[in-house]
Structure formats: structure tokens, C-alpha cells
Short mmCIF file of C-alpha atoms in Angstrom, two decimals:
data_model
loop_
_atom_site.label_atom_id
_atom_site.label_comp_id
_atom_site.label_asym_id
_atom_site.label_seq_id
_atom_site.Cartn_x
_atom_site.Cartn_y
_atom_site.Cartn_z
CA UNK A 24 135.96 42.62 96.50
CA UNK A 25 135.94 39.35 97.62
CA UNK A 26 139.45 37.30 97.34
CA UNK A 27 139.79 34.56 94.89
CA UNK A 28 141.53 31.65 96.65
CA UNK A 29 143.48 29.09 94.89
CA UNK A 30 143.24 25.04 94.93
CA UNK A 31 146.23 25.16 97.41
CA UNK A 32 144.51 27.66 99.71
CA UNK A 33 141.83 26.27 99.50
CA UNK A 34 142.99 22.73 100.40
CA UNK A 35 144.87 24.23 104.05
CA UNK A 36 141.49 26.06 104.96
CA UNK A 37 139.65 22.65 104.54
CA UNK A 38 142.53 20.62 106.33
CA UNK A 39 142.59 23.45 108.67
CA UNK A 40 138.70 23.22 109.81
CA UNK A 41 138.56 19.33 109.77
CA UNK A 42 141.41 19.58 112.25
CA UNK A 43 139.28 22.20 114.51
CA UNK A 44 136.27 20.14 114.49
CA UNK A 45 136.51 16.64 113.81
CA UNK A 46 137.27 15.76 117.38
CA UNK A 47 134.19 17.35 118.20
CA UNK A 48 132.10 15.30 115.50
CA UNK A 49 134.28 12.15 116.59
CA UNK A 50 133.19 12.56 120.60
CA UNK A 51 129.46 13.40 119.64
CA UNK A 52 129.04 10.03 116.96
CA UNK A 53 130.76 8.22 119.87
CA UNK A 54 128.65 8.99 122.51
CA UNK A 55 128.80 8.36 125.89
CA UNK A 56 131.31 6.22 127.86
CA UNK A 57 130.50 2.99 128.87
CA UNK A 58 129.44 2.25 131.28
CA UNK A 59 126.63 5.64 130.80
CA UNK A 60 125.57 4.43 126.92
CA UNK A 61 121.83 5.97 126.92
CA UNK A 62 120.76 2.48 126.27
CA UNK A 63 118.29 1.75 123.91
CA UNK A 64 117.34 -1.57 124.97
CA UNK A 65 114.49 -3.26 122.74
CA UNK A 66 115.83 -6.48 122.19
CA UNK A 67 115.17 -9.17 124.40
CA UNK A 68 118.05 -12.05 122.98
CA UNK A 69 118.69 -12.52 126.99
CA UNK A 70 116.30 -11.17 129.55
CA UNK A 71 115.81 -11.96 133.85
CA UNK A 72 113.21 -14.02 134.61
CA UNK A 73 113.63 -14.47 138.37
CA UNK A 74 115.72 -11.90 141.03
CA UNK A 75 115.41 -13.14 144.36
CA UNK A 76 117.46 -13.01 147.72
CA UNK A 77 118.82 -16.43 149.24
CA UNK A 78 121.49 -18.04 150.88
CA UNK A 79 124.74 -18.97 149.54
CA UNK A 80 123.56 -22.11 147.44
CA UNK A 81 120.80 -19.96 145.88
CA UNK A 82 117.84 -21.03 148.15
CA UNK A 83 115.02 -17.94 149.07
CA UNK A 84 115.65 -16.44 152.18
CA UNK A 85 112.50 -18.76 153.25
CA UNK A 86 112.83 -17.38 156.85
CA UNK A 87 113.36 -14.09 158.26
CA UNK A 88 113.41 -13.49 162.55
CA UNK A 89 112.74 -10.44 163.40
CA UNK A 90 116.52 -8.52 164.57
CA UNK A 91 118.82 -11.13 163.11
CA UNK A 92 121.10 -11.12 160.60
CA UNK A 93 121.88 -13.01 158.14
CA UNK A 94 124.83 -13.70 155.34
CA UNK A 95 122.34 -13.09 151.98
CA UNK A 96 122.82 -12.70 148.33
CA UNK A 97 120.94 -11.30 145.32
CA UNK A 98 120.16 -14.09 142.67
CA UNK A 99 119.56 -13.98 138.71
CA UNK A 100 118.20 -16.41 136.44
CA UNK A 101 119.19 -15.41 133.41
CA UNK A 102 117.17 -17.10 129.79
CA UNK A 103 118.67 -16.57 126.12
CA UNK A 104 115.54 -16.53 124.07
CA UNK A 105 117.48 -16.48 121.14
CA UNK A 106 117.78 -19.82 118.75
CA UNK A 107 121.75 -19.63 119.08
CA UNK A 108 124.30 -18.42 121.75
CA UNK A 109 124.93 -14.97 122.99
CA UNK A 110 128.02 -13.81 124.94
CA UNK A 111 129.77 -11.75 127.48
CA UNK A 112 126.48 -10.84 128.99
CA UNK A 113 127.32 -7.78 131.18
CA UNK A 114 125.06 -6.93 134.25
CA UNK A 115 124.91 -3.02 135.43
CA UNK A 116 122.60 -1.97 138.05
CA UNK A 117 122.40 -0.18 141.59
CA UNK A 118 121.77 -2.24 144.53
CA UNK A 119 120.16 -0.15 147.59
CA UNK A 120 119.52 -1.34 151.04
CA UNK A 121 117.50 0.82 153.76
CA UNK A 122 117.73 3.73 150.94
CA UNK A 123 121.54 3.72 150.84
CA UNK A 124 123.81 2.33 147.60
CA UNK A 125 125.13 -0.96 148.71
CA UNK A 126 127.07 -1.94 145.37
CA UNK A 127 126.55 -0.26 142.20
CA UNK A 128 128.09 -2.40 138.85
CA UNK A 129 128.00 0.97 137.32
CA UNK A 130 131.20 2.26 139.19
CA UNK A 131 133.30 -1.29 138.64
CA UNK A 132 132.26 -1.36 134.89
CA UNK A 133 129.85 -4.12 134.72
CA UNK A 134 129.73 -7.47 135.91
CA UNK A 135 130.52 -9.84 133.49
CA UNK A 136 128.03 -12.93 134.51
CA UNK A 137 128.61 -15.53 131.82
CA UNK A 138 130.81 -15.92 128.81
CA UNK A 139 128.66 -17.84 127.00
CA UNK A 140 124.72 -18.71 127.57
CA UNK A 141 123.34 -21.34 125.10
CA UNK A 142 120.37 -21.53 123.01
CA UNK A 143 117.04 -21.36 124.90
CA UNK A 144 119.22 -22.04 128.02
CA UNK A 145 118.78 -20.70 131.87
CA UNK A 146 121.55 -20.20 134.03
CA UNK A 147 121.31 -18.73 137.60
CA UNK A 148 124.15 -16.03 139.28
CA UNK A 149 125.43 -14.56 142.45
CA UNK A 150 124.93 -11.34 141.51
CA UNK A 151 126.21 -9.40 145.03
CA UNK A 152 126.82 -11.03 148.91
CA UNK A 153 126.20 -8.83 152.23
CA UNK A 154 125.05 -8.77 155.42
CA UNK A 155 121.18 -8.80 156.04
CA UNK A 156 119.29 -7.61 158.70
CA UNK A 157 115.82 -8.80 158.88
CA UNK A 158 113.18 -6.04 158.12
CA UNK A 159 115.82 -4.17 156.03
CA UNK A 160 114.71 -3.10 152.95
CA UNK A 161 116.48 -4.36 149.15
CA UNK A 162 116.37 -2.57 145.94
CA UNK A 163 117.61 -2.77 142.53
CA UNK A 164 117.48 0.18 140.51
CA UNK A 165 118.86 1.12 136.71
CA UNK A 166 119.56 -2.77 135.90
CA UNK A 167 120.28 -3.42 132.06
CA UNK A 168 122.13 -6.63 130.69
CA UNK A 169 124.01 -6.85 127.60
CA UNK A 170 125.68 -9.08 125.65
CA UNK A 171 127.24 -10.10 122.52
CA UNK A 172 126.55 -12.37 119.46
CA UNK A 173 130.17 -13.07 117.71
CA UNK A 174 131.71 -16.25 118.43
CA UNK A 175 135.00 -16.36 120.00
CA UNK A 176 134.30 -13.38 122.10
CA UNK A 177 134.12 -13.93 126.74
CA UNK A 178 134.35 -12.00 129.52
CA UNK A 179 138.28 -11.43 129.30
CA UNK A 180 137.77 -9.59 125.78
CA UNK A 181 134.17 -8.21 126.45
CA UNK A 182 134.04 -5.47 124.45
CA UNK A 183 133.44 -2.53 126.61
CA UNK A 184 131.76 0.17 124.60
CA UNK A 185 128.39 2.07 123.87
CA UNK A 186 128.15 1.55 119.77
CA UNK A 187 128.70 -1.59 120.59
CA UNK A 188 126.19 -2.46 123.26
CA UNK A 189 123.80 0.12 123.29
CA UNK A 190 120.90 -2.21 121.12
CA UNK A 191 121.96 -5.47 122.29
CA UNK A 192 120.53 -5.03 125.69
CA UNK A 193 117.80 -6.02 127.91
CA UNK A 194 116.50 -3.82 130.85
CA UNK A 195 114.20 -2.70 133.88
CA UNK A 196 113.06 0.65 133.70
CA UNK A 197 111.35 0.13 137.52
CA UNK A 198 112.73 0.03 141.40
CA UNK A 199 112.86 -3.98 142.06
CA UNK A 200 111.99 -4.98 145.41
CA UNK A 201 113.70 -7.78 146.63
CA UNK A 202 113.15 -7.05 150.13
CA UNK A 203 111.32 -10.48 152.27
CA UNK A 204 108.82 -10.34 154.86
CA UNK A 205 109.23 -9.68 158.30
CA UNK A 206 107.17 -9.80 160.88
CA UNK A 207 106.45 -8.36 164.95
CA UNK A 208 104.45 -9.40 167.84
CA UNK A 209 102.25 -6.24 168.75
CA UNK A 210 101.61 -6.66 172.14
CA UNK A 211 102.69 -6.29 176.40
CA UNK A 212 105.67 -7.83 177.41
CA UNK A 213 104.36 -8.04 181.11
CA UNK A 214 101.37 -9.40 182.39
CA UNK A 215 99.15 -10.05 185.30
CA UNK A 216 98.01 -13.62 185.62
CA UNK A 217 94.29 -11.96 186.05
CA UNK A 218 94.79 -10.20 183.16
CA UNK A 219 94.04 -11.70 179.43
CA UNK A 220 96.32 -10.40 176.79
CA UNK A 221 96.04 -9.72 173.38
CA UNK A 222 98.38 -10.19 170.64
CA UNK A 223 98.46 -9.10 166.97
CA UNK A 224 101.04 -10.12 164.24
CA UNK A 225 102.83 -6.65 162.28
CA UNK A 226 103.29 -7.99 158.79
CA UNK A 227 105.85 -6.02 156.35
CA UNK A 228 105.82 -6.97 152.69
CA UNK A 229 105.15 -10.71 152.13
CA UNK A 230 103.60 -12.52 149.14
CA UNK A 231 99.82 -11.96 147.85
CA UNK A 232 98.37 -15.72 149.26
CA UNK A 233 97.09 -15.75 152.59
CA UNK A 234 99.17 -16.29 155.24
CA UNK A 235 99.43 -19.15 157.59
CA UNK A 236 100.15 -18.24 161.46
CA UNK A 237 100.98 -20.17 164.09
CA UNK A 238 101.35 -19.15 167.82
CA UNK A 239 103.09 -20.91 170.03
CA UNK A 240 103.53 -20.45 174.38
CA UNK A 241 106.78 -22.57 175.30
CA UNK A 242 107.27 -24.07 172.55
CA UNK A 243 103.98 -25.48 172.84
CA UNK A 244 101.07 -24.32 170.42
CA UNK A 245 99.02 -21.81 171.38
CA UNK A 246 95.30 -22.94 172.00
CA UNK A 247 92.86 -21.43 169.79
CA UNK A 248 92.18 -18.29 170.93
CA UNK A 249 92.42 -16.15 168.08
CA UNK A 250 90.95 -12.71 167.81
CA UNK A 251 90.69 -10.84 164.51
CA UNK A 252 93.83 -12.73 163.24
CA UNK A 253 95.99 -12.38 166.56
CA UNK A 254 95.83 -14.01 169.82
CA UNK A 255 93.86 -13.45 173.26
CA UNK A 256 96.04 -15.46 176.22
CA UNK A 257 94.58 -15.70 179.60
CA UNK A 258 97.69 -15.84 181.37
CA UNK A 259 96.47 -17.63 184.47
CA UNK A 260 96.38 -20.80 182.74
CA UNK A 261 100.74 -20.32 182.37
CA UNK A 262 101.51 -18.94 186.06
CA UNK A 263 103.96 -16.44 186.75
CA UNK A 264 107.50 -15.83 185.82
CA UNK A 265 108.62 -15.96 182.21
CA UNK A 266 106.85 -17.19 179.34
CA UNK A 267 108.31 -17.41 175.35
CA UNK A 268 105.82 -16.20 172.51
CA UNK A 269 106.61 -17.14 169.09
CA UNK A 270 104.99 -16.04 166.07
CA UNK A 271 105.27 -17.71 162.74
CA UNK A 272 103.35 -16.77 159.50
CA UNK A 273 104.03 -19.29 156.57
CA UNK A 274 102.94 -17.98 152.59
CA UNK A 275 102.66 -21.69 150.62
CA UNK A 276 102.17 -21.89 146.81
CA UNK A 277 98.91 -23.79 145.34
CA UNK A 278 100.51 -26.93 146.04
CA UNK A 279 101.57 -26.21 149.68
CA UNK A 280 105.12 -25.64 149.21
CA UNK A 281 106.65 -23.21 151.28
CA UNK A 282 107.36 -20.04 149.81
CA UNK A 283 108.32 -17.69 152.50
CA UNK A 284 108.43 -17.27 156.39
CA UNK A 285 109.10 -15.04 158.79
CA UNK A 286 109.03 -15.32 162.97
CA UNK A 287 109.23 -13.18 165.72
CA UNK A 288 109.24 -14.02 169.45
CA UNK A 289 108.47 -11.85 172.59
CA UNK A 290 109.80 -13.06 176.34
CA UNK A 291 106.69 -12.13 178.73
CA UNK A 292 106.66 -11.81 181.91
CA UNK A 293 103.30 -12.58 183.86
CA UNK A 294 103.62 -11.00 187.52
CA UNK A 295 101.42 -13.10 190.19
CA UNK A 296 99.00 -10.29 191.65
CA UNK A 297 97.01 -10.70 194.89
CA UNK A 298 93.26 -10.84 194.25
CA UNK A 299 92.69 -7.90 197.52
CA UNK A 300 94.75 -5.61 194.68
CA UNK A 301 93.07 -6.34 192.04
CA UNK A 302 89.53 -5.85 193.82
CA UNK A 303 90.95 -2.35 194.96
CA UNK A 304 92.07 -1.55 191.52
CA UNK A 305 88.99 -2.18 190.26
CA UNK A 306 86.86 -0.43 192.96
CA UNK A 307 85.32 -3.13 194.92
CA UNK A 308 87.11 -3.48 197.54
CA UNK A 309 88.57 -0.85 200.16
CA UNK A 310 92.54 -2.36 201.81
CA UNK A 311 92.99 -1.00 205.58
CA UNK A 312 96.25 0.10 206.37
#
């Protein structure tokens, strides 16, 4: 026989198994922490429409020498599409450099990069400084912006969670490739004035247009001596001792602007060799003792 509870009893057991599990139905409608919200980002109030690396005003690395290194930073031009203002846009992402995490906005909670972006406005950020070494290689990975729409709210009361943010979002599912072109001189570093040389540029990465090179001997350019894109130099027309090759390959846009660069440069060193050697080197002639 089954029990018969009264409207008392029944009332504790109820209270009792709310207790039990409404934490657990709390933490699963809640979600995630921020800054790991599962975001669901189809709206596109405030989207990227340029990431680039550059200097410390926000010019493109236009130049990159092969082995140097250089203070760089990873810009952001940010647009609200939206016909009036959003705010507290929050940046997260992962920023990797040769494979390795460099900085990741996930572990310091988001970068707050404006409090307020106006209608149909662009604004450009600093997003992350460091060290660059020409040739290294710059990704972004897991980057989602967010932002809100109420009036009154900034970065110093961003509100920091995952029902808030999770729709109001903008992001890039794919790696982002920030890394520049560099560029090597393939080719020997000595040289017998007899001897004609032949040089070929090693191009990493580097915009789609066709590239612009320039070879240069001394500071001097290089006469036209090209060979399936590289250079052929007869060294006896530089004598011996040490000689500077340069390399530059420039990418210009449609209307010749400069767009990127990158050099390289290769110290040669032509050795003076009698002729008798080189005749017995190359079988003619027999040297006595």
C-alpha cells in the first residue's frame, strides 16, 4: 500500500528536491564562463575589416631584412555596421608566433578595445606589441569580438558574461596569417673572378601581384643579367676582395604604391685565381713542380 502524503509533506519533499537540484539547473541555463561562452556569433553589428602587422604608428611592416628584428604590432580596424552605436567591444583571440602562443586575450579576460564605436564608424587598435624577427611566422587563431548596445555602458562596467554576449558577437572561424614576406639570396658566398655566379631570390609568403626585384653590387645596380628571375655575375668585371649583394623585391598596388618589401644581402668574396690553375683544373694544362 502506497502512503498517502499530506499538503505539508508534500510541500518539504518539493522544497527538499528544488534544493538538490536547482544549482544544477542554475549552472547548466548559465553556461559556460566567460571568457569560454560557445559563441554563437551571427551578427555582424561590428566586424574586422583589416588585421595587419606595422610599426608603432600603425604603418605595414613595408620592409622586412632578412635576420633582423624589429619592434612590431598587430593592428585592427574595427567598422560598426550598425545605424547607431555599439559598446564595450571586447576582443578574444590567440596570437601565435613560429607555432608557439605569444599572447592569448582568452587568459586576461578580453581586451576591451573601445568603449564606444559610432554609427557606420572605423576605428583602428593596437591590438598586441613584441619583438619580430624577420621570416618568423604570425597567427591569429579563435578571434571573436563582442560588444554591447545599451547606452551608458564602457569598458570599466563591460559586462563580462556568456548570456550576455554570446549573440552579440562577430568572429573568425580560420588561422589568420599575418606573417610578411621575407626573402634570401640563394647563392656562393665566394667566388673566383673566372668564375660567373648565379643568384636566385628565396621568396616566403608575399602578396599575389608580381614582384619587383632589384639587384644591386656595391650599392650600385646590378647590370642586367638576369637568369630565370635571378642573377648571373661575372665576377671579373668587380676584382677581388669583398663585394656587397643586395636583393630587394617590391609588391606595388594597381596604382604603384608600395605595398610590401623585403631585402636580403650576401657579403661575397671573389678570390683572384691564377689562369696556370685554372687551365690545370680544367685539364688543359699540365704545372711542373
Amino acid at each position: 500500500m502506497i502512503p498517502i502524503l499530506s499538503n505539508s509533506k508534500k510541500a518539504i519533499c518539493l522544497s527538499a528536491i528544488l534544493c538538490l537540484f536547482f544549482p544544477f539547473i542554475l549552472s547548466s541555463a548559465a553556461g559556460s564562463d566567460w571568457p569560454d561562452c560557445n559563441f554563437h556569433c551571427r551578427a555582424k553589428d561590428v566586424t574586422i575589416t583589416d588585421l595587419w602587422l606595422g610599426d608603432a604608428q600603425g604603418n605595414s611592416l613595408s620592409t622586412c631584412t632578412q635576420n633582423s628584428s624589429v619592434d612590431a604590432y598587430i593592428w585592427a580596424r574595427f567598422k560598426n555596421n550598425a545605424n547607431s552605436p555599439r559598446y564595450a567591444v571586447i576582443l578574444l583571440c590567440d596570437i601565435y608566433v613560429d607555432g608557439a602562443l605569444q599572447k592569448s586575450h582568452y587568459d586576461d579576460g578580453g581586451l576591451c578595445v573601445r568603449d564606444t564605436i559610432p554609427a557606420g564608424s572605423e576605428n583602428s587598435l593596437s591590438l598586441y606589441g613584441f619583438s619580430f624577427s624577420c621570416g618568423q611566422e604570425v597567427k591569429i587563431e579563435k578571434l571573436v569580438i563582442s560588444w554591447e548596445t545599451a547606452n551608458g555602458i564602457d569598458c570599466s562596467n563591460a559586462n563580462r558574461r556568456c548570456s550576455n554576449r554570446n549573440t552579440k558577437c562577430y568572429s573568425e572561424t580560420d588561422s589568420i596569417d599575418l606573417t610578411p614576406p621575407s626573402c634570401q639570396i640563394e647563392g656562393p658566398s665566394i667566388s673566383c673572378e673566372s668564375i660567373i655566379a648565379s643568384y636566385l631570390p628565396q621568396i616566403k609568403k608575399g602578396p599575389t601581384s608580381e614582384p619587383q626585384l632589384i639587384w644591386r653590387i656595391d650599392g650600385r645596380d646590378a647590370e642586367d643579367e638576369s637568369v630565370e628571375e635571378g642573377l648571373q655575375i661575372d665576377w671579373r668585371d668587380y676584382g677581388s676582395g669583398y663585394h656587397l649583394l643586395q636583393l630587394i623585391i617590391d609588391w606595388n598596388d594597381d596604382h604603384g604604391r608600395l605595398v610590401q618589401s623585403c631585402t636580403d644581402s650576401l657579403w661575397i668574396l671573389v678570390v683572384e685565381v691564377p689562369s696556370n690553375v685554372i687551365e690545370l683544373i680544367s685539364g688543359t694544362e699540365v704545372l711542373n713542380d
